[in-house]
Amino acid sequence: QKEVEQNSGPLSVPEGAIASLNCTYSDRGSQSFFWYRQYSGKSPELIMFIYSNGDKEDGRFTAQLNKASQYVSLLIRDSQPSDSATYLCAVPRGSYIPTFGRGTSLIVHP
Amino acid sequence: GAGVSQTPSNKVTEKGKYVELRCDPISGHTALYWYRQSLGQGPEFLIYFQGTGAADDSGLPNDRFFAVRPEGSVSTLKIQRTERGDSAVYLCASSQGVGETQYFGPGTRLLVL
């Protein structure tokens, strides 16, 4: 089993809908979780991080963490075409070095 | 201020050649990371520096890969005897310290023919 797993997609949603991106991880000791956005041909940028079970909201983005089930999700409300990108889940191991999933491609169509 | 910069942006080389990839981190950032990203995959950790020393090089795939950061700022990733499988985007990131937010550079696209 890979350390961080994501469905590669693509996930296609209409503009204005909620996009739900999921990630599972294997290390039960993981304490922090990150979501990066990567536009095609560009480098990753951090958009959310979460440490505690439950939800964390930042604007249109909500990160949800369930440590018992070992999954973390990212919800994007009121999706816009500009949200179309690959979303990478990252779980640091040991010395804060993130292990990345392969990413989920999101397409928001008008 | 300036972000992380990487040069060259693209590099085409022949199998067996030696290449150097450069990373200039954000000024004042003590931690610097190298990753490799293949098409359709997430970034794969290679090595991380805290100051001048390599704090964790467990991601380097073999001894053909080496990285230095002699003055605690600019870093160079060196690949000897390149192979076609080395073709990827090599990403550099820096952070103020360990565990702080990482800021990525634009990457160097390496193609080994």
mmCIF file of N, CA and C in Angstrom, chain A residues 24-72:
data_model
loop_
_atom_site.group_PDB
_atom_site.id
_atom_site.type_symbol
_atom_site.label_atom_id
_atom_site.label_comp_id
_atom_site.label_asym_id
_atom_site.label_seq_id
_atom_site.Cartn_x
_atom_site.Cartn_y
_atom_site.Cartn_z
ATOM 1 N N THR A 24 -6.225 9.136 1.333
ATOM 2 C CA THR A 24 -6.015 8.244 2.461
ATOM 3 C C THR A 24 -4.517 8.068 2.687
ATOM 4 N N TYR A 25 -4.155 7.774 3.937
ATOM 5 C CA TYR A 25 -2.740 7.639 4.264
ATOM 6 C C TYR A 25 -2.530 6.416 5.136
ATOM 7 N N SER A 26 -1.329 5.897 5.143
ATOM 8 C CA SER A 26 -1.078 4.618 5.805
ATOM 9 C C SER A 26 -0.473 4.748 7.201
ATOM 10 N N ASP A 27 0.225 5.843 7.475
ATOM 11 C CA ASP A 27 0.917 5.975 8.756
ATOM 12 C C ASP A 27 -0.020 6.544 9.814
ATOM 13 N N ARG A 28 -0.407 5.687 10.761
ATOM 14 C CA ARG A 28 -1.345 6.118 11.809
ATOM 15 C C ARG A 28 -0.757 7.208 12.699
ATOM 16 N N GLY A 29 0.557 7.335 12.715
ATOM 17 C CA GLY A 29 1.201 8.338 13.558
ATOM 18 C C GLY A 29 1.273 9.714 12.945
ATOM 19 N N SER A 30 0.799 9.863 11.729
ATOM 20 C CA SER A 30 0.867 11.161 11.056
ATOM 21 C C SER A 30 0.081 12.205 11.827
ATOM 22 N N GLN A 31 0.662 13.391 11.923
ATOM 23 C CA GLN A 31 0.063 14.445 12.741
ATOM 24 C C GLN A 31 -0.438 15.635 11.935
ATOM 25 N N SER A 32 0.118 15.839 10.762
ATOM 26 C CA SER A 32 -0.266 17.021 9.995
ATOM 27 C C SER A 32 -0.483 16.629 8.537
ATOM 28 N N PHE A 33 -1.316 17.420 7.875
ATOM 29 C CA PHE A 33 -1.763 17.058 6.539
ATOM 30 C C PHE A 33 -1.904 18.311 5.699
ATOM 31 N N PHE A 34 -1.454 18.229 4.462
ATOM 32 C CA PHE A 34 -1.386 19.414 3.619
ATOM 33 C C PHE A 34 -2.082 19.163 2.290
ATOM 34 N N TRP A 35 -2.687 20.206 1.771
ATOM 35 C CA TRP A 35 -3.221 20.189 0.410
ATOM 36 C C TRP A 35 -2.498 21.249 -0.413
ATOM 37 N N TYR A 36 -1.980 20.808 -1.571
ATOM 38 C CA TYR A 36 -1.331 21.700 -2.518
ATOM 39 C C TYR A 36 -2.152 21.731 -3.799
ATOM 40 N N ARG A 37 -2.108 22.848 -4.462
ATOM 41 C CA ARG A 37 -2.722 22.986 -5.785
ATOM 42 C C ARG A 37 -1.593 23.160 -6.803
ATOM 43 N N GLN A 38 -1.714 22.462 -7.923
ATOM 44 C CA GLN A 38 -0.702 22.556 -8.967
ATOM 45 C C GLN A 38 -1.382 22.750 -10.312
ATOM 46 N N TYR A 39 -1.225 23.940 -10.871
ATOM 47 C CA TYR A 39 -1.727 24.193 -12.211
ATOM 48 C C TYR A 39 -0.805 23.526 -13.216
ATOM 49 N N SER A 40 -1.354 23.197 -14.364
ATOM 50 C CA SER A 40 -0.596 22.498 -15.397
ATOM 51 C C SER A 40 0.673 23.264 -15.770
ATOM 52 N N GLY A 41 1.795 22.607 -15.688
ATOM 53 C CA GLY A 41 3.073 23.219 -16.048
ATOM 54 C C GLY A 41 3.646 24.134 -14.990
ATOM 55 N N LYS A 42 2.997 24.206 -13.852
ATOM 56 C CA LYS A 42 3.467 25.082 -12.768
ATOM 57 C C LYS A 42 3.881 24.256 -11.560
ATOM 58 N N SER A 43 4.406 24.929 -10.551
ATOM 59 C CA SER A 43 4.845 24.230 -9.349
ATOM 60 C C SER A 43 3.734 24.208 -8.304
ATOM 61 N N PRO A 44 3.813 23.298 -7.347
ATOM 62 C CA PRO A 44 2.769 23.206 -6.320
ATOM 63 C C PRO A 44 2.764 24.438 -5.401
ATOM 64 N N GLU A 45 1.569 24.798 -4.931
ATOM 65 C CA GLU A 45 1.445 25.858 -3.938
ATOM 66 C C GLU A 45 0.534 25.366 -2.821
ATOM 67 N N LEU A 46 0.922 25.654 -1.583
ATOM 68 C CA LEU A 46 0.159 25.213 -0.432
ATOM 69 C C LEU A 46 -1.135 26.017 -0.321
ATOM 70 N N ILE A 47 -2.265 25.312 -0.170
ATOM 71 C CA ILE A 47 -3.534 26.020 -0.005
ATOM 72 C C ILE A 47 -4.182 25.757 1.351
ATOM 73 N N MET A 48 -3.915 24.593 1.943
ATOM 74 C CA MET A 48 -4.534 24.290 3.233
ATOM 75 C C MET A 48 -3.635 23.334 4.019
ATOM 76 N N PHE A 49 -3.676 23.441 5.343
ATOM 77 C CA PHE A 49 -3.088 22.420 6.185
ATOM 78 C C PHE A 49 -4.011 22.198 7.372
ATOM 79 N N ILE A 50 -3.960 21.005 7.916
ATOM 80 C CA ILE A 50 -4.833 20.675 9.038
ATOM 81 C C ILE A 50 -4.103 19.721 9.967
ATOM 82 N N TYR A 51 -4.296 19.926 11.272
ATOM 83 C CA TYR A 51 -3.628 19.087 12.269
ATOM 84 C C TYR A 51 -4.627 18.312 13.133
ATOM 85 N N SER A 52 -5.801 18.882 13.332
ATOM 86 C CA SER A 52 -6.749 18.297 14.277
ATOM 87 C C SER A 52 -7.913 17.643 13.558
ATOM 88 N N ASN A 53 -8.457 16.625 14.180
ATOM 89 C CA ASN A 53 -9.665 15.995 13.648
ATOM 90 C C ASN A 53 -10.766 17.032 13.482
ATOM 91 N N GLY A 54 -11.562 16.833 12.441
ATOM 92 C CA GLY A 54 -12.665 17.751 12.213
ATOM 93 C C GLY A 54 -12.455 18.563 10.965
ATOM 94 N N ASP A 55 -13.065 19.719 10.926
ATOM 95 C CA ASP A 55 -13.045 20.573 9.749
ATOM 96 C C ASP A 55 -12.239 21.834 9.998
ATOM 97 N N LYS A 56 -11.606 22.301 8.936
ATOM 98 C CA LYS A 56 -10.939 23.598 8.957
ATOM 99 C C LYS A 56 -11.331 24.349 7.698
ATOM 100 N N GLU A 57 -11.857 25.546 7.876
ATOM 101 C CA GLU A 57 -12.376 26.302 6.742
ATOM 102 C C GLU A 57 -11.499 27.511 6.448
ATOM 103 N N ASP A 58 -11.306 27.768 5.163
ATOM 104 C CA ASP A 58 -10.575 28.959 4.730
ATOM 105 C C ASP A 58 -11.191 29.414 3.422
ATOM 106 N N GLY A 59 -12.062 30.403 3.519
ATOM 107 C CA GLY A 59 -12.740 30.887 2.319
ATOM 108 C C GLY A 59 -13.618 29.804 1.720
ATOM 109 N N ARG A 60 -13.423 29.507 0.457
ATOM 110 C CA ARG A 60 -14.235 28.476 -0.204
ATOM 111 C C ARG A 60 -13.709 27.070 0.049
ATOM 112 N N PHE A 61 -12.567 26.956 0.720
ATOM 113 C CA PHE A 61 -11.941 25.663 0.956
ATOM 114 C C PHE A 61 -12.212 25.164 2.376
ATOM 115 N N THR A 62 -12.511 23.866 2.484
ATOM 116 C CA THR A 62 -12.635 23.214 3.781
ATOM 117 C C THR A 62 -11.838 21.919 3.753
ATOM 118 N N ALA A 63 -10.940 21.780 4.708
ATOM 119 C CA ALA A 63 -10.218 20.523 4.874
ATOM 120 C C ALA A 63 -10.885 19.738 5.986
ATOM 121 N N GLN A 64 -11.041 18.437 5.772
ATOM 122 C CA GLN A 64 -11.655 17.563 6.759
ATOM 123 C C GLN A 64 -10.689 16.436 7.082
ATOM 124 N N LEU A 65 -10.499 16.183 8.357
ATOM 125 C CA LEU A 65 -9.566 15.152 8.793
ATOM 126 C C LEU A 65 -10.256 14.152 9.696
ATOM 127 N N ASN A 66 -10.044 12.878 9.414
ATOM 128 C CA ASN A 66 -10.550 11.798 10.248
ATOM 129 C C ASN A 66 -9.385 10.840 10.494
ATOM 130 N N LYS A 67 -8.730 11.007 11.637
ATOM 131 C CA LYS A 67 -7.529 10.201 11.915
ATOM 132 C C LYS A 67 -7.865 8.740 12.161
ATOM 133 N N ALA A 68 -9.029 8.472 12.732
ATOM 134 C CA ALA A 68 -9.400 7.080 12.999
ATOM 135 C C ALA A 68 -9.535 6.296 11.702
ATOM 136 N N SER A 69 -10.078 6.935 10.689
ATOM 137 C CA SER A 69 -10.253 6.296 9.382
ATOM 138 C C SER A 69 -9.099 6.581 8.435
ATOM 139 N N GLN A 70 -8.175 7.393 8.860
ATOM 140 C CA GLN A 70 -6.975 7.715 8.087
ATOM 141 C C GLN A 70 -7.313 8.314 6.727
ATOM 142 N N TYR A 71 -8.191 9.291 6.737
ATOM 143 C CA TYR A 71 -8.424 10.006 5.497
ATOM 144 C C TYR A 71 -8.530 11.496 5.759
ATOM 145 N N VAL A 72 -8.183 12.223 4.737
ATOM 146 C CA VAL A 72 -8.305 13.676 4.763
ATOM 147 C C VAL A 72 -8.915 14.096 3.435
#
